[in-house]
Tab-separated table of C-alpha atoms and ligand atoms in Angstrom:
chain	number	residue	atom	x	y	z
A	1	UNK	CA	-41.331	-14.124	-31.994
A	2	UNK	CA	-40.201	-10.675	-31.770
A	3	UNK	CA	-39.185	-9.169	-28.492
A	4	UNK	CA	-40.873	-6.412	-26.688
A	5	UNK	CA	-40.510	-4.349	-23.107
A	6	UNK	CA	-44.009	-4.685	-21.449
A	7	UNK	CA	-43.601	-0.955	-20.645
A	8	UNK	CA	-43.397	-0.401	-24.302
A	9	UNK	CA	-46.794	-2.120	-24.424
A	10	UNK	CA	-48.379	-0.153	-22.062
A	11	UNK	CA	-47.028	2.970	-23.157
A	12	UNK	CA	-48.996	2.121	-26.378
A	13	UNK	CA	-52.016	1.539	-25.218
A	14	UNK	CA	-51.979	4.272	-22.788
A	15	UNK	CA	-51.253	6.484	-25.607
A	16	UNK	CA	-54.677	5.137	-28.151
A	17	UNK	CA	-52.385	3.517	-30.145
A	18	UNK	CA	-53.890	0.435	-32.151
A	19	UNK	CA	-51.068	-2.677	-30.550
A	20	UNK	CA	-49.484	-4.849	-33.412
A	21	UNK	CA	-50.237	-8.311	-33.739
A	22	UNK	CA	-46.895	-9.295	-32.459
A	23	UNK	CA	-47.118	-7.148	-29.745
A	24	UNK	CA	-50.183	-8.693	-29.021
A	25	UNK	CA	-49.006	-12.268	-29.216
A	26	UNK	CA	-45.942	-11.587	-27.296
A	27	UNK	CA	-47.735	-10.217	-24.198
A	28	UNK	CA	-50.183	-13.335	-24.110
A	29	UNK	CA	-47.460	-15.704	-24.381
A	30	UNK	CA	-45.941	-13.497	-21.801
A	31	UNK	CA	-47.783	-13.284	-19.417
A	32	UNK	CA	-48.865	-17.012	-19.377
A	33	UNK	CA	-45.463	-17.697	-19.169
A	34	UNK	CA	-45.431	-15.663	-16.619
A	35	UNK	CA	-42.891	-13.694	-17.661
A	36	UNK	CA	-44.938	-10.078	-17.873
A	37	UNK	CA	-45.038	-8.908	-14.251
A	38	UNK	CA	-48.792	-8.797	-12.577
A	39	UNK	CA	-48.363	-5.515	-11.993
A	40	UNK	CA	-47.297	-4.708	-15.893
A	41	UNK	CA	-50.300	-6.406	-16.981
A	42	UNK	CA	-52.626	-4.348	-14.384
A	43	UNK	CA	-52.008	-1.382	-15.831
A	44	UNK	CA	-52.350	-2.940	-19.434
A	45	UNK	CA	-55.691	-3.961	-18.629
A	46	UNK	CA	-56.883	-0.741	-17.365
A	47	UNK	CA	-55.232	0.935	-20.488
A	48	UNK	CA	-57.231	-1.353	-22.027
A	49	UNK	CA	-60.460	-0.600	-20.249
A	50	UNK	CA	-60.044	2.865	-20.491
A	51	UNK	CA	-59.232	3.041	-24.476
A	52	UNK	CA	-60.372	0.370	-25.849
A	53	UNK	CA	-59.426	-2.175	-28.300
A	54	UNK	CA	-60.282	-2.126	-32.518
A	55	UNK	CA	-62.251	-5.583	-34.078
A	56	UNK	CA	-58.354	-6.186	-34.876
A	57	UNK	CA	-56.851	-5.692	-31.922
A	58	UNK	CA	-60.048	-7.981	-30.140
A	59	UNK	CA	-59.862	-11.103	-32.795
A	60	UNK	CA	-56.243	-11.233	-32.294
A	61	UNK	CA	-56.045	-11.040	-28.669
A	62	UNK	CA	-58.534	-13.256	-28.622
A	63	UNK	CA	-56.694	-15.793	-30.968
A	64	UNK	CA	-53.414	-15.068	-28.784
A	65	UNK	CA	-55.633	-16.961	-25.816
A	66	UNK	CA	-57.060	-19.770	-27.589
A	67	UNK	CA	-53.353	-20.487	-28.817
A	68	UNK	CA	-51.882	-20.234	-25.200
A	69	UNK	CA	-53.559	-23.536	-24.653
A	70	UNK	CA	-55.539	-26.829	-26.612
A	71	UNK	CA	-58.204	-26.610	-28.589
A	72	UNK	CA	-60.802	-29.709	-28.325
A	73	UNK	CA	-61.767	-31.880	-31.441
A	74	UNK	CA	-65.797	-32.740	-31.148
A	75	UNK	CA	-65.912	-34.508	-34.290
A	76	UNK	CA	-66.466	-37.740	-33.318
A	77	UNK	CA	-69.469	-37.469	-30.702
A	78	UNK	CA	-71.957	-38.450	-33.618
A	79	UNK	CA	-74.204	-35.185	-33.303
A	80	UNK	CA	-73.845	-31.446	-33.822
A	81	UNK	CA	-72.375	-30.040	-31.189
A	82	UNK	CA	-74.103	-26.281	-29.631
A	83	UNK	CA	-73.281	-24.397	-26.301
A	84	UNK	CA	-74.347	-21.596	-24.372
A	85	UNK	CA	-72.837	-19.174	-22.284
A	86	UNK	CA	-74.462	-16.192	-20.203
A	87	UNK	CA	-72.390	-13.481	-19.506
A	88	UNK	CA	-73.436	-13.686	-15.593
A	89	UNK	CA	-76.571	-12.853	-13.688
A	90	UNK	CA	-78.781	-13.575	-10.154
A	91	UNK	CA	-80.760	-16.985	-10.277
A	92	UNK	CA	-79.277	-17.654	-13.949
A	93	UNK	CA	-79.517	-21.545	-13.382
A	94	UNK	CA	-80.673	-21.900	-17.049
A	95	UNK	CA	-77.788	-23.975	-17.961
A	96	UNK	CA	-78.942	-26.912	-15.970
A	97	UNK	CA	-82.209	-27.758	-17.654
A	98	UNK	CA	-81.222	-26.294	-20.804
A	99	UNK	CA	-78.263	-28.469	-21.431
A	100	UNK	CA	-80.068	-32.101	-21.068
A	101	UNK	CA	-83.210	-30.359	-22.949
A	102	UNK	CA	-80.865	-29.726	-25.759
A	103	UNK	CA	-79.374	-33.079	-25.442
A	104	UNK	CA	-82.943	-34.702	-25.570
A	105	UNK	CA	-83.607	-33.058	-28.591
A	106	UNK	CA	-80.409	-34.706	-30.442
A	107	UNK	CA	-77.560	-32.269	-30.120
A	108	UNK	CA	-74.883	-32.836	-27.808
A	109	UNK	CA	-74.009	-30.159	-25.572
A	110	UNK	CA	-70.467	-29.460	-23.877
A	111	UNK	CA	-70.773	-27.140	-21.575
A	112	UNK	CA	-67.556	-26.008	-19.678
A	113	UNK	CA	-68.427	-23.952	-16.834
A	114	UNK	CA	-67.494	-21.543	-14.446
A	115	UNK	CA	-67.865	-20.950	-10.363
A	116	UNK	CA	-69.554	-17.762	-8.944
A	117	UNK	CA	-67.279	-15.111	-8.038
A	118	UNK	CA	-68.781	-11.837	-6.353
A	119	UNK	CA	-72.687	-11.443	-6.837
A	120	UNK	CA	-73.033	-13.973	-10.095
A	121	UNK	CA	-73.498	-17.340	-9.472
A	122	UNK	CA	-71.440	-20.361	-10.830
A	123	UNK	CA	-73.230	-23.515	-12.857
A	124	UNK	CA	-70.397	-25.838	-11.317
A	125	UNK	CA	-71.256	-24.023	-7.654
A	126	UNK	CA	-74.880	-25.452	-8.188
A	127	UNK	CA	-74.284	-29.039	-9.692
A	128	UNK	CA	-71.984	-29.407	-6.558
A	129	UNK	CA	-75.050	-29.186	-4.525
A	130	UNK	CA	-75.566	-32.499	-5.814
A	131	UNK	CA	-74.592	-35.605	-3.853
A	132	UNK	CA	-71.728	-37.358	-5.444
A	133	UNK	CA	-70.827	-35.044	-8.560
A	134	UNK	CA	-67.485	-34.263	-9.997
A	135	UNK	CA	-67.079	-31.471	-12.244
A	136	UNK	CA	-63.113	-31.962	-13.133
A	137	UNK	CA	-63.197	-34.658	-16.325
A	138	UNK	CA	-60.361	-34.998	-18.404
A	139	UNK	CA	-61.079	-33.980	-22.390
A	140	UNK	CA	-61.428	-37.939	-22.980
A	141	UNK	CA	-64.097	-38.331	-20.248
A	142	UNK	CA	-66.166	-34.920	-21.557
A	143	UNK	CA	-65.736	-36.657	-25.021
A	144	UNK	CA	-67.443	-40.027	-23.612
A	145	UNK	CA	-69.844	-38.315	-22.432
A	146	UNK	CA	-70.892	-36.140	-24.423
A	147	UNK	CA	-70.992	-39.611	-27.037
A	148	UNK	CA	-73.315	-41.673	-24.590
A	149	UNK	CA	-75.120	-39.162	-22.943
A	150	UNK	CA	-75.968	-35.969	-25.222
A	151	UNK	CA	-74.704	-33.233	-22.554
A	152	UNK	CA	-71.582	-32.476	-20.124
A	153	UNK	CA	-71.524	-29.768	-17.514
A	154	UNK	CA	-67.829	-29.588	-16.277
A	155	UNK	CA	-64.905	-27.446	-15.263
A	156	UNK	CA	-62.840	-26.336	-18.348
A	157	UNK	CA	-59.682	-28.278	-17.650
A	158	UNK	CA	-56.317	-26.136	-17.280
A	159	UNK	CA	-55.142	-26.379	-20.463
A	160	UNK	CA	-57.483	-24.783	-22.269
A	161	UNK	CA	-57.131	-21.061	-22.873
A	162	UNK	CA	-55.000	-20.958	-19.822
A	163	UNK	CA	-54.366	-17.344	-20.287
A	164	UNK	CA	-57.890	-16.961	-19.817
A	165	UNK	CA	-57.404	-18.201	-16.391
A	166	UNK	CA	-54.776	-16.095	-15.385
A	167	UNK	CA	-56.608	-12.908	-16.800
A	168	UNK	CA	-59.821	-13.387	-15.422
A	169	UNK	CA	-58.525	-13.414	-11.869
A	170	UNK	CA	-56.293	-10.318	-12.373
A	171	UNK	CA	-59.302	-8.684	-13.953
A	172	UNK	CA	-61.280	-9.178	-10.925
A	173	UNK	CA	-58.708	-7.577	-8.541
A	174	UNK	CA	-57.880	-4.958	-10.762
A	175	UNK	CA	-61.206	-3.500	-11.274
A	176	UNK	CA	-60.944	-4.345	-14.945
A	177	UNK	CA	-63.628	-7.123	-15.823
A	178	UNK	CA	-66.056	-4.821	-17.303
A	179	UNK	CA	-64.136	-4.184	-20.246
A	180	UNK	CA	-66.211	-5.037	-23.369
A	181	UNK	CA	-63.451	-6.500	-25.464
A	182	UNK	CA	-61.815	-8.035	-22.273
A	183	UNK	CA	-64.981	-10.011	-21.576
A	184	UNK	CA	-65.807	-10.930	-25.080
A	185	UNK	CA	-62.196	-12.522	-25.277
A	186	UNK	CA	-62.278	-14.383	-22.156
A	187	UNK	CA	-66.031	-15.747	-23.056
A	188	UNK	CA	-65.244	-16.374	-26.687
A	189	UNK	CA	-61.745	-17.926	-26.358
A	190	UNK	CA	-62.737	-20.538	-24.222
A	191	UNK	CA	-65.655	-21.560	-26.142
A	192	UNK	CA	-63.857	-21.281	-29.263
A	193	UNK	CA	-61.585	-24.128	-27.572
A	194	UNK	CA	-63.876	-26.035	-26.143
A	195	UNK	CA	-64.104	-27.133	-30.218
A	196	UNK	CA	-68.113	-26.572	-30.463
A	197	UNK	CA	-69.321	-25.721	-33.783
A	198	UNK	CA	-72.305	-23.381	-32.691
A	199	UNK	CA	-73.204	-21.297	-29.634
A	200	UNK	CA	-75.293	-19.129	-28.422
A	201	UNK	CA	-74.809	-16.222	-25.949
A	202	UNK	CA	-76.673	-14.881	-22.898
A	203	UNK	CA	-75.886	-11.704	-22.936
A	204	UNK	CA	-77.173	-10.158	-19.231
A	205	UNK	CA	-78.654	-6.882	-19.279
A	206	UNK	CA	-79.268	-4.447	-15.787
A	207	UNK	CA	-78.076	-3.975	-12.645
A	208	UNK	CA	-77.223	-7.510	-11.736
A	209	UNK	CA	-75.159	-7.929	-15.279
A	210	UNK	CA	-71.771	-6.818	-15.986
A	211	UNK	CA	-73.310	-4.947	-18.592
A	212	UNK	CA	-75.749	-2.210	-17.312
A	213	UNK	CA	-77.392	-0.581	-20.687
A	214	UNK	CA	-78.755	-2.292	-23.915
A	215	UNK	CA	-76.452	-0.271	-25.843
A	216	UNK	CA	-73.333	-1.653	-24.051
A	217	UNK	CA	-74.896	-5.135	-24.010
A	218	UNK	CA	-75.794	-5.045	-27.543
A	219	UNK	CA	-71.817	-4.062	-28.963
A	220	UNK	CA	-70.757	-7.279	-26.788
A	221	UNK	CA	-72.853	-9.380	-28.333
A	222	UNK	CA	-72.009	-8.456	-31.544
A	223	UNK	CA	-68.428	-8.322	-31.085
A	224	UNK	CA	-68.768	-11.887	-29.889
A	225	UNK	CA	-70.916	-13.069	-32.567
A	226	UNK	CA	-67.882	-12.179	-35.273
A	227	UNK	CA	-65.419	-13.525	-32.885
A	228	UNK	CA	-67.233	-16.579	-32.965
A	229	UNK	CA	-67.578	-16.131	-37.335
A	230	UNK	CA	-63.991	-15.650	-37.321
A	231	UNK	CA	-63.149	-19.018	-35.773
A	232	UNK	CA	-65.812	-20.852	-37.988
A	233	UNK	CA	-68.345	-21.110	-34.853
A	234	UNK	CA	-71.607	-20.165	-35.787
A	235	UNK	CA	-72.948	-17.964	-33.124
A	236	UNK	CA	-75.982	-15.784	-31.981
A	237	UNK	CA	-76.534	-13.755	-29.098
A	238	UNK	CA	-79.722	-12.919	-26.874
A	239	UNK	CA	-79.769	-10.284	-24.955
A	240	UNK	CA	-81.871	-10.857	-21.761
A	241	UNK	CA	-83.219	-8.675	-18.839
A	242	UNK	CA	-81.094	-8.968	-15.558
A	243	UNK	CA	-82.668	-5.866	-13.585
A	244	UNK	CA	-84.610	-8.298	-11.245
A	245	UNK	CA	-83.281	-12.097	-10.525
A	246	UNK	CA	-84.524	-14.887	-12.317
A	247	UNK	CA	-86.848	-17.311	-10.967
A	248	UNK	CA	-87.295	-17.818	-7.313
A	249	UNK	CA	-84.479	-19.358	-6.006
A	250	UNK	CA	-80.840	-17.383	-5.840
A	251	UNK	CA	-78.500	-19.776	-4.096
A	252	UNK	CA	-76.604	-22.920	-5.272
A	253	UNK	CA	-78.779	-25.793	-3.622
A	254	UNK	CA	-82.262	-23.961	-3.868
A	255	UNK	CA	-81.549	-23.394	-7.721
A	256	UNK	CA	-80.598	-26.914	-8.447
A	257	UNK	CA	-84.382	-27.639	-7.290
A	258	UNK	CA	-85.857	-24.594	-9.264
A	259	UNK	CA	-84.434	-26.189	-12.151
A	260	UNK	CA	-85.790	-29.791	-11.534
A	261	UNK	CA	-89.315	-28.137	-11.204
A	262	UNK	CA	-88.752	-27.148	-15.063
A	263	UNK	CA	-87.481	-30.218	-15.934
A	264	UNK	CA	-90.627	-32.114	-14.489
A	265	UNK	CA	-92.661	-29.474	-16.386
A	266	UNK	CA	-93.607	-26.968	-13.590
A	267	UNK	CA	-91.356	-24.071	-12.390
A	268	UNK	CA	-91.464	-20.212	-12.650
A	269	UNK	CA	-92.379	-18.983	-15.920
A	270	UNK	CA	-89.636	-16.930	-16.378
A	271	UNK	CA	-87.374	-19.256	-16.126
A	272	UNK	CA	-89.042	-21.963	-18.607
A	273	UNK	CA	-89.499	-18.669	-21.316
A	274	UNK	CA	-85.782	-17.966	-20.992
A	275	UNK	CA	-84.874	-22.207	-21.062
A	276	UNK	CA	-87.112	-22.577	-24.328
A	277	UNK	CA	-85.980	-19.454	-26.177
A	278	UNK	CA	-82.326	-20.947	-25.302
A	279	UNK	CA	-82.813	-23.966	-26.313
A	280	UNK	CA	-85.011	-23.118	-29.836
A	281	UNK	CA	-81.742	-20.755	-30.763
A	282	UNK	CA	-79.325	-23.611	-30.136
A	283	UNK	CA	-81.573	-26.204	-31.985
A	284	UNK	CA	-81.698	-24.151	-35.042
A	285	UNK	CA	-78.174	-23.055	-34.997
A	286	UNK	CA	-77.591	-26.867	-34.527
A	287	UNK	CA	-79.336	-27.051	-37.901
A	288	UNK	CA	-82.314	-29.477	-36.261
A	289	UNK	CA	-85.961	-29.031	-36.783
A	290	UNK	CA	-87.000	-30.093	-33.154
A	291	UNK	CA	-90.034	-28.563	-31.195
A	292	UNK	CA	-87.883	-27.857	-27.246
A	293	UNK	CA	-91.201	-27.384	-25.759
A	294	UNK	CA	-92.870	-30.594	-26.699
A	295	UNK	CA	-89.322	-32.398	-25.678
A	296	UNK	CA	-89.308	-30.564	-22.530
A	297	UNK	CA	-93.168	-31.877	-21.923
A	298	UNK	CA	-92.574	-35.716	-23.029
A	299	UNK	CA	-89.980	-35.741	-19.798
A	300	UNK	CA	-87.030	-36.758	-22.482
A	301	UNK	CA	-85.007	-33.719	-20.834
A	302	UNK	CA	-85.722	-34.923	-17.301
A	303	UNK	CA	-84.297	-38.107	-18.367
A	304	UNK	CA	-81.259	-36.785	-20.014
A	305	UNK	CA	-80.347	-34.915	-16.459
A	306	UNK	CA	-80.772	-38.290	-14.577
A	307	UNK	CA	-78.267	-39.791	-17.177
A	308	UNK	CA	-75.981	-36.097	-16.720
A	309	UNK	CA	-75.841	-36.324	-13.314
A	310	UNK	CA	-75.466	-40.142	-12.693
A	311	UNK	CA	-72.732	-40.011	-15.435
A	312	UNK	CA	-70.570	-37.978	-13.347
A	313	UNK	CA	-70.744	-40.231	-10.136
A	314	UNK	CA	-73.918	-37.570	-9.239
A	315	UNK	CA	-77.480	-39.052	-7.700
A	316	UNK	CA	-80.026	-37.510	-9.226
A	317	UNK	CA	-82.192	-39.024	-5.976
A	318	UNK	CA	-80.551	-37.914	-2.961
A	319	UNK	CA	-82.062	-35.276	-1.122
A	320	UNK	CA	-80.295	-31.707	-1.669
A	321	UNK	CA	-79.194	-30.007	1.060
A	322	UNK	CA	-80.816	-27.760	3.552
A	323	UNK	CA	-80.173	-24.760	5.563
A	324	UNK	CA	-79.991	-24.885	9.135
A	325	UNK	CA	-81.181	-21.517	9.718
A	326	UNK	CA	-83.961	-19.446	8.026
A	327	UNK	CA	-85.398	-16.030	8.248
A	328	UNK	CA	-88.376	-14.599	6.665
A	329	UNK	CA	-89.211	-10.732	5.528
A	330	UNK	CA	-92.045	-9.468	5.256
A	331	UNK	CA	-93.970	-6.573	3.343
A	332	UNK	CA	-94.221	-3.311	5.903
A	333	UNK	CA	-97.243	-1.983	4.027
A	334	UNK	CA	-99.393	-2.875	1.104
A	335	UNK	CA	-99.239	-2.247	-2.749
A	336	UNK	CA	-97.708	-3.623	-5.561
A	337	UNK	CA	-94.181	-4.290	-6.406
A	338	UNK	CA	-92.803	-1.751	-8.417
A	339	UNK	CA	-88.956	-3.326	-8.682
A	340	UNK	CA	-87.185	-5.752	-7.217
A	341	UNK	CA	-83.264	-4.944	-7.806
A	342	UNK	CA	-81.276	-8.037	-9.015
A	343	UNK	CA	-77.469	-6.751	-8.193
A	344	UNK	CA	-79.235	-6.409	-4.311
A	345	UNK	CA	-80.539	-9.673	-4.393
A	346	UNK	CA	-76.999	-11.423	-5.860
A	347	UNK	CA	-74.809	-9.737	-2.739
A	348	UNK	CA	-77.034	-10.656	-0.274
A	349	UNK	CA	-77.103	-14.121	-0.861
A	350	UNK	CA	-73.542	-14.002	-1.693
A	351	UNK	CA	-73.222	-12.867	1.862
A	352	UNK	CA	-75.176	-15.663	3.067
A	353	UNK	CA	-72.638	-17.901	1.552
A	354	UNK	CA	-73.646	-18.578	-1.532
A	355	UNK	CA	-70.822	-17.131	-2.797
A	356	UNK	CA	-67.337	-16.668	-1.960
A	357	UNK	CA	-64.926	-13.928	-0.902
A	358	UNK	CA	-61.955	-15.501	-2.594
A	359	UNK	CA	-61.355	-18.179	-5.033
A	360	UNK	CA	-60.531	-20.603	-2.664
A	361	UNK	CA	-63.426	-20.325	0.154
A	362	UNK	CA	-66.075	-22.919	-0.022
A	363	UNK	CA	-69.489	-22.177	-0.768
A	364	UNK	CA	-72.174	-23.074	1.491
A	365	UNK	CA	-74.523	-25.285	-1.140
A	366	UNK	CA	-78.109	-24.354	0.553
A	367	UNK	CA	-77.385	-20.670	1.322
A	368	UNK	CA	-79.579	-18.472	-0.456
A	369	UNK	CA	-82.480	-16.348	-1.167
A	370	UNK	CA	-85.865	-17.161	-1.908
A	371	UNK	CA	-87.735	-14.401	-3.718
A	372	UNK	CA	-91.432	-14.937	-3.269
A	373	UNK	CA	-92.733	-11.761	-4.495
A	374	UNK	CA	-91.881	-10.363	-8.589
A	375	UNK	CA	-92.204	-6.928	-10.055
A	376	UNK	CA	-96.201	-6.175	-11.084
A	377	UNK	CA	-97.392	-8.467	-7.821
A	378	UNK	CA	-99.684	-7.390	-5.413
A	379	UNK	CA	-98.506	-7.885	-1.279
A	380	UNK	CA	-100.374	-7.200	1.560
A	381	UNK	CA	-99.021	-6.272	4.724
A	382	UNK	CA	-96.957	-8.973	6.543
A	383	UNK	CA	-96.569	-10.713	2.994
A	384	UNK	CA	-93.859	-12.982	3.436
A	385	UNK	CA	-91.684	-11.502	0.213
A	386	UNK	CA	-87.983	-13.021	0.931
A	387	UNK	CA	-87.147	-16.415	2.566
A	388	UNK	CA	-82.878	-16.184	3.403
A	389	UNK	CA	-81.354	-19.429	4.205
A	390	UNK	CA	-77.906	-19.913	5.992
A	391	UNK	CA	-75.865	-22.562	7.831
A	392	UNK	CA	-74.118	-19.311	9.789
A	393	UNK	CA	-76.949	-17.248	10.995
A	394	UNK	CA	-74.402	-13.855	12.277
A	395	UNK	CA	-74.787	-13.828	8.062
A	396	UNK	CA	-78.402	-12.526	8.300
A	397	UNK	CA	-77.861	-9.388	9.351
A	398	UNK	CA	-74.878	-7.802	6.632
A	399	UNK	CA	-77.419	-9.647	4.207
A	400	UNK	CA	-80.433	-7.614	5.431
A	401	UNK	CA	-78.840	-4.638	5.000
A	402	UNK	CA	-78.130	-5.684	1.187
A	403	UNK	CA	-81.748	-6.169	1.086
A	404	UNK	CA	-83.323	-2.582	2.527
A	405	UNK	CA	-83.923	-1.247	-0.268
A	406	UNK	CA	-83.916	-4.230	-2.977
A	407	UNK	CA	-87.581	-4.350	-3.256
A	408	UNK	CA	-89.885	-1.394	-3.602
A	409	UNK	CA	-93.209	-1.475	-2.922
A	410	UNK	CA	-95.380	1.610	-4.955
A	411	UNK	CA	-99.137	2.275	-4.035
A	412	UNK	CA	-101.735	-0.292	-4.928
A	413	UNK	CA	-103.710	1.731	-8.129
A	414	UNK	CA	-99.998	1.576	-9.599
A	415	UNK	CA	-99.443	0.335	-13.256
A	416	UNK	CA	-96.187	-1.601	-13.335
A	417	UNK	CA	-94.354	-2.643	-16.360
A	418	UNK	CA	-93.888	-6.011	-16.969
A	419	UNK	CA	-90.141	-5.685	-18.489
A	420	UNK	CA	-89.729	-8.352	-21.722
A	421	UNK	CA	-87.253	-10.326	-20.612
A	422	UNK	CA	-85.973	-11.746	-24.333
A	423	UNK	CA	-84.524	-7.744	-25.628
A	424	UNK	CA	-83.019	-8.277	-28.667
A	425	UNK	CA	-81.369	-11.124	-30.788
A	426	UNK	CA	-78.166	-10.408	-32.358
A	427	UNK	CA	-77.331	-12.941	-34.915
B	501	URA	N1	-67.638	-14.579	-18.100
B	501	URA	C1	-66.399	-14.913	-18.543
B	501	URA	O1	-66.095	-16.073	-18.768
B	501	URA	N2	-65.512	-13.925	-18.727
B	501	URA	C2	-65.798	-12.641	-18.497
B	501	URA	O2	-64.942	-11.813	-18.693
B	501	URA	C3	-67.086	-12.294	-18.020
B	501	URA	C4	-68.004	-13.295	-17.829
């Protein structure tokens, strides 16, 4: 491989040039090596942020990080294989009934997950609520799995896309992860190795995404889609409404219970919409003629979580756990709820401890927010409209403040849009 100076690199990309392919591969190779200094690839990345990157420059960055680690070989778990990834929102449990729904309706689903870091909560924060389950399996163990029981939830193990790894957490520090091609690398190259042959994206739209406008939203779907084409995954994307959270529940424990109400065929109707439209995409990209809703109905998917969980030393029957402090706010007038502001919602129940400061803090499993009110409903005054939960009550207060001005209440004569919450479909 050719030889380059990192400042070289940067220089480039400072100066709108389009970075060769070797430069490209050298600086991924690099810098997992860790022989590119942090500090040379901070100001890469915000080069990178602030220019941009051609379809070129993405696919090949993006094949520079699958090729800094393994890439998974699916073939023999007897079924098509189809994932999903969101690109991050507030009460976005929809992974958890969506993967054993999928599973019950033939396909096998491998989904490698991530923890919550800042307001956006993490799938493998949530299934640790449960009693008993592991989310580090080795690539043979996912395999088994994913044979016996249909779906896996786990931790991507370190050697896949490990640059990804590395990246992500400079990105964070460096005030760099909202860089479209940035993110649609880091998403795409660890699915891409992860060896599934379809997937569908989440892409998060609104305050509590990454991405704020449809626009934005809709050019990272689409450069993920041909990233996925590229590397013979078939792919769609669906861009979703995060302005307001999803569901009810916005904490790790709490969720995990939202998302056995849809299982058992109840819970919010958002969140079984967004859970059926996910799981439709993925059955026909899977290339199966399967009706989610009547699997979701006949309890099949309920039974595929019991077999999820208990397959990874989880019991599905052991109580989750609960806060030991709670404190309720109520509406100061009466009207209707005219918005309810997800990015507000996310921080405060990060600050509950939901969520953690660094990588390595704990999380605090039944911290959390319980949103009892949604835009277009009608309070009265002294309406309960948030429940918070906490182990650590001095938490309540810094999560208050988050919450002053989360939820507006307009006049009661007021028309309120219902916003769709399926946008667009990129396929
Ligand atoms: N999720 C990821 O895995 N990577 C990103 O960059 C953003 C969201």
């Amino acid at each position: 491989m050719p030889v380059f100076a990192a400042v070289d690199v940067i220089a480039a990309k400072r100066d709108r040039h389009v970075l060769t392919d070797e430069q490209i591969d050298w600086t991924i190779a690099g810098y997992t090596a860790g022989d590119i200094a942090e500090e040379q690839m901070s100001a890469l990345l915000m080069a990178i942020l602030l220019n941009g990157m051609t379809a070129s420059e993405i696919a090949r960055w993006t094949a520079a990080m699958i090729g800094s680690g393994i890439r998974l070989d699916l073939s023999g778990v007897g079924r098509p294989t189809v994932d999903k990834h969101s690109t991050g929102g507030v009460g976005d449990k929809i992974s958890l009934p969506l993967a054993p729904l999928v599973a019950a309706c033939g396909a096998a689903v491998p989904q490698l997950s991530g923890r919550g870091l800042g307001h956006t909560g993490g799938t493998l924060d949530k299934m640790e609520s449960i009693s008993g389950w592991n989310a580090l399996l080795s690539p043979e163990q996912m395999i088994r799995q994913l044979t016996q029981v249909g779906a896996v939830i786990c931790a991507a193990s370190a050697d896949l896309a490990p640059a990804d790894r590395k990246l992500y957490a400079l990105r964070d520090v460096t005030a760099t992860v909202e860089s479209i091609p940035m993110i649609a690398a880091s998403i795409m190259s660890k699915k891409i190795a992860e060896g599934t042959d379809a997937l569908v994206l989440d892409v998060k739209v609104g305050s509590g995404a990454f991405m704020k406008s449809p626009v934005q939203a809709a050019e990272l779907a689409r450069t993920m889609v041909e990233l996925g084409a590229a590397h013979g995954v078939r792919a769609s994307a669906l861009l979703t409404d995060m302005s307001t959270p999803l569901g009810v529940a916005v904490g790790n424990a709490m969720e995990v219970a939202e998302s056995l109400q849809v299982l058992a065929g109840g819970g919010p109707p958002d969140v079984v919409e967004l859970t059926l439209a996910l799981a439709r995409e993925m059955v026909s990209l899977a290339g199966m003629d399967v009706d989610p809703a009547a699997v979701l109905a006949s309890g099949a998917a309920m039974d595929s979580w019991r077999a999820m969980v208990a397959a990874q030393g989880g019991d599905p029957d052991s109580p989750l756990p609960v806060p030991r402090e709670r404190h309720v706010v109520t509406a100061s007038t009466s009207g209707v709820v005219s918005s309810l502001d997800a990015f507000a919602v996310g921080t405060a129940s990060w600050r509950l401890g939901a969520g953690r400061a660094r990588k390595e803090d704990p999380v605090q499993a039944a911290a959390g927010i319980l949103c009892l009110v949604k835009p277009g409903d009608e309070v009265i005054l002294g309406q309960p409209l948030f429940e918070l939960h906490t182990d650590t009550p001095e938490r309540f207060e810094p999560a208050l403040a988050d919450l002053a001005g989360a939820l507006e209440i307009a006049p009661a004569d007021t028309r309120v849009e219902r916003r769709p919450l399926i946008i667009d479909v990129v396929r």
